[in-house]
XYZ file of C-alpha atoms in Angstrom:
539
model
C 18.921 -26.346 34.447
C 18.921 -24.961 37.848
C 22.425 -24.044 37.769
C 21.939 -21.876 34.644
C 18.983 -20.082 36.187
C 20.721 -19.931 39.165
C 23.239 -17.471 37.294
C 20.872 -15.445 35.517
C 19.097 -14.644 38.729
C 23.013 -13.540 40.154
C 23.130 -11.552 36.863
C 20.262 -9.436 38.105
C 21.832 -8.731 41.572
C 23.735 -5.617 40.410
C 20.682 -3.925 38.971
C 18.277 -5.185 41.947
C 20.215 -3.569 44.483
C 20.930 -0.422 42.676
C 17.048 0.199 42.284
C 16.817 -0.367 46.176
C 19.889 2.122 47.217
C 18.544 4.930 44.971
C 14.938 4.362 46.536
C 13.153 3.088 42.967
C 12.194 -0.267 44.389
C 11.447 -1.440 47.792
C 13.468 -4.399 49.322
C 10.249 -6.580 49.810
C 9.751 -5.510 45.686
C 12.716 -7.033 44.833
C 12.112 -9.924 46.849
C 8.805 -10.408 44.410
C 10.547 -9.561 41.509
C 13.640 -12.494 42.152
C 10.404 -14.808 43.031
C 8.586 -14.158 39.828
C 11.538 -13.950 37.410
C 12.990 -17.522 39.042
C 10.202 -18.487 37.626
C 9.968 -17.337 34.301
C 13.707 -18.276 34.068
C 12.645 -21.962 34.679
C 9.676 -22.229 32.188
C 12.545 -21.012 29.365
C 15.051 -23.577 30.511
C 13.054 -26.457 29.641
C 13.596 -29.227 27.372
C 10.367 -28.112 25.755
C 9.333 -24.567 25.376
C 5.889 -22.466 24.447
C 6.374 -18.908 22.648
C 3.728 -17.960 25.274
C 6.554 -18.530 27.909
C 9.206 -16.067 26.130
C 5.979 -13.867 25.236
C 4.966 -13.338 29.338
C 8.967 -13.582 30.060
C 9.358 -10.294 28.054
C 5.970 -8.682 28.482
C 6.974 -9.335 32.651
C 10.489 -7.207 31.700
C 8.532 -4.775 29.865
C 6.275 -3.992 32.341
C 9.598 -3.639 35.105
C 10.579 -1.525 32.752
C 7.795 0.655 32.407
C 7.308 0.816 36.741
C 10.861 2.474 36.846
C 9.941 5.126 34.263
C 7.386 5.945 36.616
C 9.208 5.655 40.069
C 11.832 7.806 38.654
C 9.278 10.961 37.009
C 7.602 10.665 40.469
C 10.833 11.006 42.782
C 13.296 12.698 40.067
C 15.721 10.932 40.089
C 17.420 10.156 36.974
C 20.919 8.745 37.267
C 22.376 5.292 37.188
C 20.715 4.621 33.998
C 24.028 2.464 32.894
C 23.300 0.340 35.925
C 19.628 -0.513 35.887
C 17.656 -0.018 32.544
C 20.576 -0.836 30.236
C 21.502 -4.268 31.236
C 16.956 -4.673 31.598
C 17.076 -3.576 27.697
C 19.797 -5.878 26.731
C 18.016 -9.023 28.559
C 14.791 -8.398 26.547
C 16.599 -8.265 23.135
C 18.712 -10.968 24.203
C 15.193 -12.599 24.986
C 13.544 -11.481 21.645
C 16.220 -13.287 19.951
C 16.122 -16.334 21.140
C 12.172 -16.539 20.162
C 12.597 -15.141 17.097
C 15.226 -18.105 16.205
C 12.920 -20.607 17.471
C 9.878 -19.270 15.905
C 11.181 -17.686 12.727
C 7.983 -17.636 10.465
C 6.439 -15.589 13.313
C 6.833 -11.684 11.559
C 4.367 -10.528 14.452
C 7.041 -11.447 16.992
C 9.492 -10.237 14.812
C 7.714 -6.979 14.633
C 7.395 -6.533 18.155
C 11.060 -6.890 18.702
C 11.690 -3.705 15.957
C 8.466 -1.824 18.098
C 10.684 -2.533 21.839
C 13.460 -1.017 19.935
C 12.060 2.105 18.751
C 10.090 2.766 21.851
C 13.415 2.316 23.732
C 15.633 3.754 22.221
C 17.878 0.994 21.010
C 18.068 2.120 17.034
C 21.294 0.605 16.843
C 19.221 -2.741 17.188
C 16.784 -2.316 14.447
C 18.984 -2.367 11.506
C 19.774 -6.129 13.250
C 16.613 -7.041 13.405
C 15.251 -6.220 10.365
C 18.615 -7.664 8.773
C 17.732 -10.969 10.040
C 14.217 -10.533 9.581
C 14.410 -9.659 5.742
C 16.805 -12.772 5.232
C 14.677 -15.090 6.431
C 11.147 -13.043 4.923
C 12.444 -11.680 1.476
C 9.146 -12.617 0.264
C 7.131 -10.144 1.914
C 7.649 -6.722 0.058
C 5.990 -4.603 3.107
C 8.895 -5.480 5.243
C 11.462 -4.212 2.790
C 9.441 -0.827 2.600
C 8.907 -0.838 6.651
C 12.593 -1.451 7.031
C 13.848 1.059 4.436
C 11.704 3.414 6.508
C 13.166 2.728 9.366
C 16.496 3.892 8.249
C 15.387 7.352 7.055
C 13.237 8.276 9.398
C 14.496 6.392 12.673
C 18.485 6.523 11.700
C 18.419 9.238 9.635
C 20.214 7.323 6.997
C 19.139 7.811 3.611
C 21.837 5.722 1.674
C 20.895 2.644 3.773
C 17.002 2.833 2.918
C 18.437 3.813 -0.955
C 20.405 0.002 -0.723
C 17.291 -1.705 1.172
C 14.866 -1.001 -1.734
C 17.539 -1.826 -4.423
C 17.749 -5.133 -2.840
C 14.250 -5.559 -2.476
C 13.419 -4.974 -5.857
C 15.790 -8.058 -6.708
C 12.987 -9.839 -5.330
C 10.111 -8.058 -6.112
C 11.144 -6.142 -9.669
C 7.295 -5.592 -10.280
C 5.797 -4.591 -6.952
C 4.401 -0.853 -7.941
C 4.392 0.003 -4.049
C 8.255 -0.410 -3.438
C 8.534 1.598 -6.737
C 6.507 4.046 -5.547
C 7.449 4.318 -1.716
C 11.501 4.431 -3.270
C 10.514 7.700 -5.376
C 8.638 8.829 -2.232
C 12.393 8.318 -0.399
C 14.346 10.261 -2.899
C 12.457 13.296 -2.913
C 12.231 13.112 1.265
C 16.332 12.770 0.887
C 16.232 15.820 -1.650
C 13.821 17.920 0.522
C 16.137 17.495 3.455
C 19.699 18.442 1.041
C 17.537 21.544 0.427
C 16.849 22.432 4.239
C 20.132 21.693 4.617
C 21.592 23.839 1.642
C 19.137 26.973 2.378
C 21.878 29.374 2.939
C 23.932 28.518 0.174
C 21.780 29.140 -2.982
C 23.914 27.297 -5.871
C 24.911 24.333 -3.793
C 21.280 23.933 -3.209
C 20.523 24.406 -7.094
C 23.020 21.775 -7.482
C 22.010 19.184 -5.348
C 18.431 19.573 -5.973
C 18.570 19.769 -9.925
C 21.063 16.423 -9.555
C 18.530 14.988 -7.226
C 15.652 15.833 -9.512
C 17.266 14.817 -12.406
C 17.860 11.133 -10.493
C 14.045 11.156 -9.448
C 13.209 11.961 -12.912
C 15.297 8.920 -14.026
C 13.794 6.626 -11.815
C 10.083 7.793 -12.682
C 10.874 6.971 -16.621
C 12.322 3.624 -15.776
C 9.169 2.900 -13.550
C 7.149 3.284 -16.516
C 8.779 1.670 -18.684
C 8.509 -1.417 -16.337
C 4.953 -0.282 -15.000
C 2.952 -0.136 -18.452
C 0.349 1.746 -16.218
C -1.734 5.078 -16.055
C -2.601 4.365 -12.947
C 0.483 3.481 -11.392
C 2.416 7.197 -13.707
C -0.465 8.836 -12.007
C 0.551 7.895 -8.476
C 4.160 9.008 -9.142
C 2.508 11.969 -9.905
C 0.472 12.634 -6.508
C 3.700 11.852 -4.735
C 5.519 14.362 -6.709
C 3.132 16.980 -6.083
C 3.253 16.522 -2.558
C 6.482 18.025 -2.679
C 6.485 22.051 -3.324
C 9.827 21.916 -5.252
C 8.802 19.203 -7.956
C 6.974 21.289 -10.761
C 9.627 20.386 -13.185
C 9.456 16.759 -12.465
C 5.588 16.879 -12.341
C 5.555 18.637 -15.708
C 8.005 15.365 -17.215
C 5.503 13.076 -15.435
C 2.882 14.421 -16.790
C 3.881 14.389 -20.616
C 4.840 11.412 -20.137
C 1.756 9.981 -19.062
C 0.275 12.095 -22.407
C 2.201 10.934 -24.817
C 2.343 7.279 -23.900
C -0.603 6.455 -21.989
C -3.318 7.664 -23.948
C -4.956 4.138 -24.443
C -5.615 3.903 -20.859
C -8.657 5.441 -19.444
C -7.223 6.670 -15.879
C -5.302 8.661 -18.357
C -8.481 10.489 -19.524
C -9.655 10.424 -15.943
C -7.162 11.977 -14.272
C -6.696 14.354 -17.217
C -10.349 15.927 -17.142
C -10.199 15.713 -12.978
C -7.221 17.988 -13.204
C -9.440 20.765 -15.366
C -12.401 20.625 -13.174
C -9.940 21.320 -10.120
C -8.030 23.888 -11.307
C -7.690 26.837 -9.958
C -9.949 30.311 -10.640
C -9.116 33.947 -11.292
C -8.643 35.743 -8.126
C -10.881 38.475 -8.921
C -13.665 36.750 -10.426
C -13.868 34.533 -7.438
C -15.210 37.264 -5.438
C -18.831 37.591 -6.318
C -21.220 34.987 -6.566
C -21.576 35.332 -9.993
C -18.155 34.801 -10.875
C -18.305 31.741 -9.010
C -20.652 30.707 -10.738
C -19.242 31.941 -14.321
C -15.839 29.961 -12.834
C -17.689 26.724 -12.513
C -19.494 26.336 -15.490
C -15.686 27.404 -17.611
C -14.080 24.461 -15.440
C -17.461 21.970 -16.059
C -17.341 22.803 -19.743
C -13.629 21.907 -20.387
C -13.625 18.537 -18.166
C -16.581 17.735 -19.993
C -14.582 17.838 -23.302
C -11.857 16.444 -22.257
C -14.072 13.655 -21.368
C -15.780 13.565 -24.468
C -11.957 13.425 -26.063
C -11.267 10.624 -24.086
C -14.549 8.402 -25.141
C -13.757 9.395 -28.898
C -10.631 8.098 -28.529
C -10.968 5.406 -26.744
C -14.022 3.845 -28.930
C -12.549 4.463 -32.169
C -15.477 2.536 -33.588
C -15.937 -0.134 -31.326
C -17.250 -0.419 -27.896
C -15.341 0.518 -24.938
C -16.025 -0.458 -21.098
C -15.065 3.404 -20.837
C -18.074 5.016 -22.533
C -20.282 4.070 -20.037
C -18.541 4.655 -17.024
C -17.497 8.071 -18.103
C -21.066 9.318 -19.443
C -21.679 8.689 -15.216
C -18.938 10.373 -14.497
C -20.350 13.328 -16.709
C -23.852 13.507 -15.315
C -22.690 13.435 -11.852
C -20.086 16.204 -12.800
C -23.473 18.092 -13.765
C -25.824 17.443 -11.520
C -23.013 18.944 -8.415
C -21.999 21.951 -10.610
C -26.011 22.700 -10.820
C -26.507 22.031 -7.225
C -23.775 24.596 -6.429
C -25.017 26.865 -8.470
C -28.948 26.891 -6.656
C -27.577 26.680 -3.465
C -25.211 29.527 -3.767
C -27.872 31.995 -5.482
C -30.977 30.550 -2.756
C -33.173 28.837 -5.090
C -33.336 25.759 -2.227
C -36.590 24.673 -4.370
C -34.912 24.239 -7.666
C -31.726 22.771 -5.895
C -34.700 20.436 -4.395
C -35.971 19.516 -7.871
C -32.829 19.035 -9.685
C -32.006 16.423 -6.467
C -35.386 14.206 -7.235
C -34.784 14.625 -10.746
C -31.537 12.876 -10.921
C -32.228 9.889 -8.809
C -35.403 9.371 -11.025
C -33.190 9.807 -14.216
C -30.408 8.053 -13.009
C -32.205 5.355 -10.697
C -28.812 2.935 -10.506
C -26.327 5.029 -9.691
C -25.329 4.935 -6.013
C -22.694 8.187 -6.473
C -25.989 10.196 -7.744
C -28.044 9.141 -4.600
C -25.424 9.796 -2.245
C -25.523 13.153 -3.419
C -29.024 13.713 -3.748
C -29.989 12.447 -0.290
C -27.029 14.544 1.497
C -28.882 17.644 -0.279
C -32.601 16.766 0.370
C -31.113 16.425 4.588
C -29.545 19.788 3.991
C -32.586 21.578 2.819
C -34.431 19.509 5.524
C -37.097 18.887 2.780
C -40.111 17.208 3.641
C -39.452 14.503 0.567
C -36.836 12.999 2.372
C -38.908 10.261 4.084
C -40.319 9.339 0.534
C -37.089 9.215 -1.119
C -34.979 7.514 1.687
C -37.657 4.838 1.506
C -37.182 4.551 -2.427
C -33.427 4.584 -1.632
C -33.960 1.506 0.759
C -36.107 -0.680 -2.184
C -33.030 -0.774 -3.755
C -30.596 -3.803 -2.329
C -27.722 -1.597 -4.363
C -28.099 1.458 -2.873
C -29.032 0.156 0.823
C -25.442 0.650 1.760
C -25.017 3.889 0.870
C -28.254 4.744 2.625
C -26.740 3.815 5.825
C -23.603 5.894 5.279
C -25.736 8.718 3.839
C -28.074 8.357 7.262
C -25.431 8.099 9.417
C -23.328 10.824 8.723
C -25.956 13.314 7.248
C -29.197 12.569 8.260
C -29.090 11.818 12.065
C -27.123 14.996 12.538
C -29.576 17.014 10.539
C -30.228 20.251 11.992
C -33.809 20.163 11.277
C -35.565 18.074 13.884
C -38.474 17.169 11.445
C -35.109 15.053 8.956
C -33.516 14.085 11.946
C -36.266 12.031 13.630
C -37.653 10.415 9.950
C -34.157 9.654 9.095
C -33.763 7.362 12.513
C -36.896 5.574 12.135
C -36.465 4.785 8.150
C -32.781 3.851 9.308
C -34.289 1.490 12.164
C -36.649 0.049 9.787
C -33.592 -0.802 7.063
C -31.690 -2.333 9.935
C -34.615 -5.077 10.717
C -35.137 -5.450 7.347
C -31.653 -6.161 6.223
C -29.828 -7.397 9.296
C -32.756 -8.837 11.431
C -33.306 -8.410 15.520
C -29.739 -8.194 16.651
C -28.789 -5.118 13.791
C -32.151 -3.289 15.009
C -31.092 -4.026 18.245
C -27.324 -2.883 17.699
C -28.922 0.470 15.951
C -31.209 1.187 18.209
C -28.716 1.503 21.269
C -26.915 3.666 19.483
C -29.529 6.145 18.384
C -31.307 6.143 21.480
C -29.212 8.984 22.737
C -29.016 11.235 19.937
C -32.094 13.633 19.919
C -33.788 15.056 18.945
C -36.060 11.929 19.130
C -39.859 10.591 18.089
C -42.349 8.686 19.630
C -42.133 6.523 16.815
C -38.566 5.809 16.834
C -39.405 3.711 20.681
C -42.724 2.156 19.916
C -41.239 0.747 16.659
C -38.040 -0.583 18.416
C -40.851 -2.406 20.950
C -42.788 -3.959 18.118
C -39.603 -5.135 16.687
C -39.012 -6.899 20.328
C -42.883 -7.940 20.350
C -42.229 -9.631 17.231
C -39.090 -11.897 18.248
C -40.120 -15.582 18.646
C -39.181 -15.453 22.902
C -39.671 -11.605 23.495
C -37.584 -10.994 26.215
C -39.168 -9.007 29.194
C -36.238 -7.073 30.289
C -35.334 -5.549 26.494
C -38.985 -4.467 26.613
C -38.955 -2.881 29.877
C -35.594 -0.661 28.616
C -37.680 0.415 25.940
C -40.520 1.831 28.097
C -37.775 3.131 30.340
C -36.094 5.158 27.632
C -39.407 6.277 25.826
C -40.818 7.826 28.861
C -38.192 9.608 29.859
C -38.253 11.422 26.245
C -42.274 11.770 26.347
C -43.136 10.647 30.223
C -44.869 14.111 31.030
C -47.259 14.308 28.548
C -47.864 11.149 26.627
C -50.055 9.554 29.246
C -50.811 6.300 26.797
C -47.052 5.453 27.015
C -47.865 4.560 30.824
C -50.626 2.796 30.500
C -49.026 0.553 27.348
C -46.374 -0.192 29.777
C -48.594 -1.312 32.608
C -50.674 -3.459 30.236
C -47.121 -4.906 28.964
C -46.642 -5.709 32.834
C -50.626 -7.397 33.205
C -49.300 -9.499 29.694
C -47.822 -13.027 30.232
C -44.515 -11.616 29.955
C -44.133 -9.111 32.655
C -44.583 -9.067 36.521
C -48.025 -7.971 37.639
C -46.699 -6.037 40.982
C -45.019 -4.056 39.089
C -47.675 -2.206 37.897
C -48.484 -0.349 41.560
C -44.670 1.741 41.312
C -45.228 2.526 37.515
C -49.214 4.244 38.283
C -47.270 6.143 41.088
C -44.529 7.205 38.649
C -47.202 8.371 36.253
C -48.843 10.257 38.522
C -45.617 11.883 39.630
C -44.601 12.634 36.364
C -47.441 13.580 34.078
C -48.790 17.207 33.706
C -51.772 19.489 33.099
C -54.913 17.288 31.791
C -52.587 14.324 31.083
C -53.090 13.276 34.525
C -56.673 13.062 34.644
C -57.087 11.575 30.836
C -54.641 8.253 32.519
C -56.330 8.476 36.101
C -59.775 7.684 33.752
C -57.922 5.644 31.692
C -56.321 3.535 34.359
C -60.109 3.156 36.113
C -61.310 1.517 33.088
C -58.044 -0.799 32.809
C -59.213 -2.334 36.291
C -62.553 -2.583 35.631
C -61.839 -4.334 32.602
C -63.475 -1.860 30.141
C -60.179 -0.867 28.564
């Protein structure tokens, strides 16, 4: 054992001094650095190893790494590469190796060895790794995409990431995401034949219509395996991704048509692609055309929709009527919303918002949409209907997303502060002391801010079976600096909270000269009357 470390640390000696003649590394450094690595060396020599040993072993190298990188950016100096980092690079691969044949069912480990590579530049190592990785985890169809990847984008090789996901669909012949993620790789490899072909205008035709013509292939023998709307429809978003694909989107697409019109994402996607379509130029222009545009686009994904249910029921019931007649109203109730808010009416855009959740009580899509509207109008029904929101165990999650994105950022103060109290309130109600507690600390900073918003976080610590002294006293804290100038009851609940059983008596003295510091105007006599009475025991 010794005699083998003894030789790796001799290994080293080339390296070590190099890094001291060129000034990277002092001489008492590489002293420390021979002490530690001795000693690494030994823990991986022994009859009975722990991946945490090879773990700190390479994290150690890493890290040597990493401190010449620096040494050399701040003296610039950047020769003898060949000499030091090179044979540092090759130890921790060497390294890698050896834990990754101990510990093969490890792909974390595995995947750290293919990160060291790429950050390092050792590509030539990947391919390796991944080759031995794949043979011993053929089972796992995100490696065979991640390594196929790899080649195209790290090695620039787009035959060898063609091969890897032929291979892995040996294993995997009904995985929809290596389909989809191998049609995503041929039209990357026929972008790049075109940026490569730009100047010469028929070889590009050529390669792209033969490239086309293979993704084209591939797409109708997906399908054919993939008896799937949904799965022809994501073939389709990666095809339009691509500005050159129209052709192939247009074969998806009829596809999907004429032999998918059982499914309902078929119908879906079909009367999604009306209502986004594109408008007239022109009539775009005036707010009235908008308008005009809308309601065209509105009425024909409404048929289509209506298409869809006919077809689909054909005299029984279908799972799809009621899902789309959602779909519909939703459709209707945001075309009508655009339509107020764009001409002004913010009263009728109001009304239509109250009226849907009342019509449509269980749909969480139609709230979200309804409360986002009632916070940008900064209506005064808010309150009311964020509370009727909250009743509802359904739509309580949506209610925090809607609160926390829309509502605490309101720009009118009035939504802003009702929205943080109703949202502190949910968070005791449905998550208990620590959630109020969690959402609390993270409001308490984002004005603008109410009165109420504090004293209902301190009855919420009031109520806890131990109240806890110090929580309370970061509530006063917090509430008077918001309303400490003019609120002079604030002071006096604190000092009573102090005189409780809880708090600490002598404290009271330093808060009734803070009050008196900070209060204003008649605020300061209404608590120096107050604050009489309190000691007298009238109050």
């Amino acid at each position: 054992m010794a005699e083998i470390v003894q030789q790796r640390i001799e290994d080293r000696i080339p390296e070590l001094e190099q890094l001291e003649r060129v000034g990277l590394f002092t001489k008492k450094e590489v002293k420390s650095i021979i002490k530690r690595v001795t000693a690494l060396e030994y823990k991986l020599t022994r009859l009975i190893v722990n991946k945490e040993d090879f773990i700190a072993y390479i994290q150690y190298e890493i890290n040597v790494l990493e401190l010449i990188k620096k040494r050399r950016a701040h003296i610039h100096y950047q020769f003898k590469r060949e000499e030091i980092e090179y044979p540092i690079i090759h130890r921790i691969n060497s390294t890698f190796r050896r834990a990754t044949n101990k510990w093969k069912d490890d792909v974390q480990l595995w995947l750290s060895h293919v990160a060291f590579c790429k950050k390092w530049a050792t590509k030539g190592q990947i391919s390796k790794v991944f080759s031995s990785m794949l043979a011993i985890h053929p089972d796992k169809p995100a490696l065979w995409i991640m390594a196929a990847k790899s080649e195209l984008e790290d090695r620039n090789s787009s035959e060898s990431a063609r091969h890897l996901f032929l291979r892995s669909l040996r294993f995997h012949p009904n995985n929809q995401k290596v389909y989809q993620e191998y049609f995503r790789m041929e039209l990357l490899h026929s972008e790049k034949l075109r940026k490569q072909q730009k100047d010469l205008e028929k070889a590009e035709m050529d390669l792209v219509s033969v490239k086309q013509s293979e993704c084209k292939q591939k797409c109708k023998s997906n399908t054919y395996i993939h008896r799937e709307a949904a799965f022809v429809i994501s073939l389709l978003n990666i095809a339009a991704i691509f500005d050159f694909t129209k052709e192939l989107q247009d074969t998806i697409l009829q596809d999907l048509q004429t032999n998918y019109t059982e499914d309902s994402f078929t119908w879906d996607f079909m009367a999604k692609r009306e209502l986004e379509a594109p408008g007239a130029g022109e009539e775009l222009q005036t707010a009235k055309g908008r308008a005009s545009d809308i309601n065209r686009r509105e009425e024909r994904c409404c048929q289509v929709y209506e298409e869809g249910v006919k077809s689909l029921n054909s005299g029984k019931s279908s799972p799809i009527h009621s899902e789309h007649v959602w779909k519909l109203s939703l459709i209707t109730f945001v075309f009508d919303l655009q339509i107020l808010l764009s001409s002004g009416d913010t009263e009728g855009a109001a009304s239509v918002a109250m009226t849907a959740t009342r019509r449509y009580s269980q749909s969480v899509s139609m709230w979200s949409l309804s409360l986002q509207t009632l916070i940008q109008l900064g209506s005064g029904d808010i309150g009311k209907h964020f509370q009727d929101a909250l009743t509802n165990k359904a739509l309580q999650t949506v209610c925090s997303l809607v609160c926390s994105q829309r509502g605490l950022l309101s720009a009118v103060a009035a939504v802003a502060m009702e929205t943080k109290e109703s949202y502190l309130d949910w968070s005791y109600s449905t998550g208990g002391y620590k959630k109020a507690r969690k959402t609390f600390t993270s409001l308490q900073e984002n004005r603008p801010l109410s009165k109420a918003f504090f004293t209902r976080m301190i009855q919420i610590e009031k109520e806890q079976e131990t109240p806890k002294m110090h929580n309370l006293r970061d509530c006063y804290e917090r509430v008077l600096q918001e309303f400490g100038t003019t609120d002079d009851d604030l002071w006096l609940q604190y000092i009573q909270e102090e005189l409780g059983p809880l708090g600490q008596p002598e404290n009271c003295g330093k808060i009734h000269w803070r009050a008196m510091k900070f209060l204003e105007g008649e605020s300061v006599e209404r608590f120096t009357s107050k604050y009489t009475l309190l000691q007298t025991g009238h109050l």
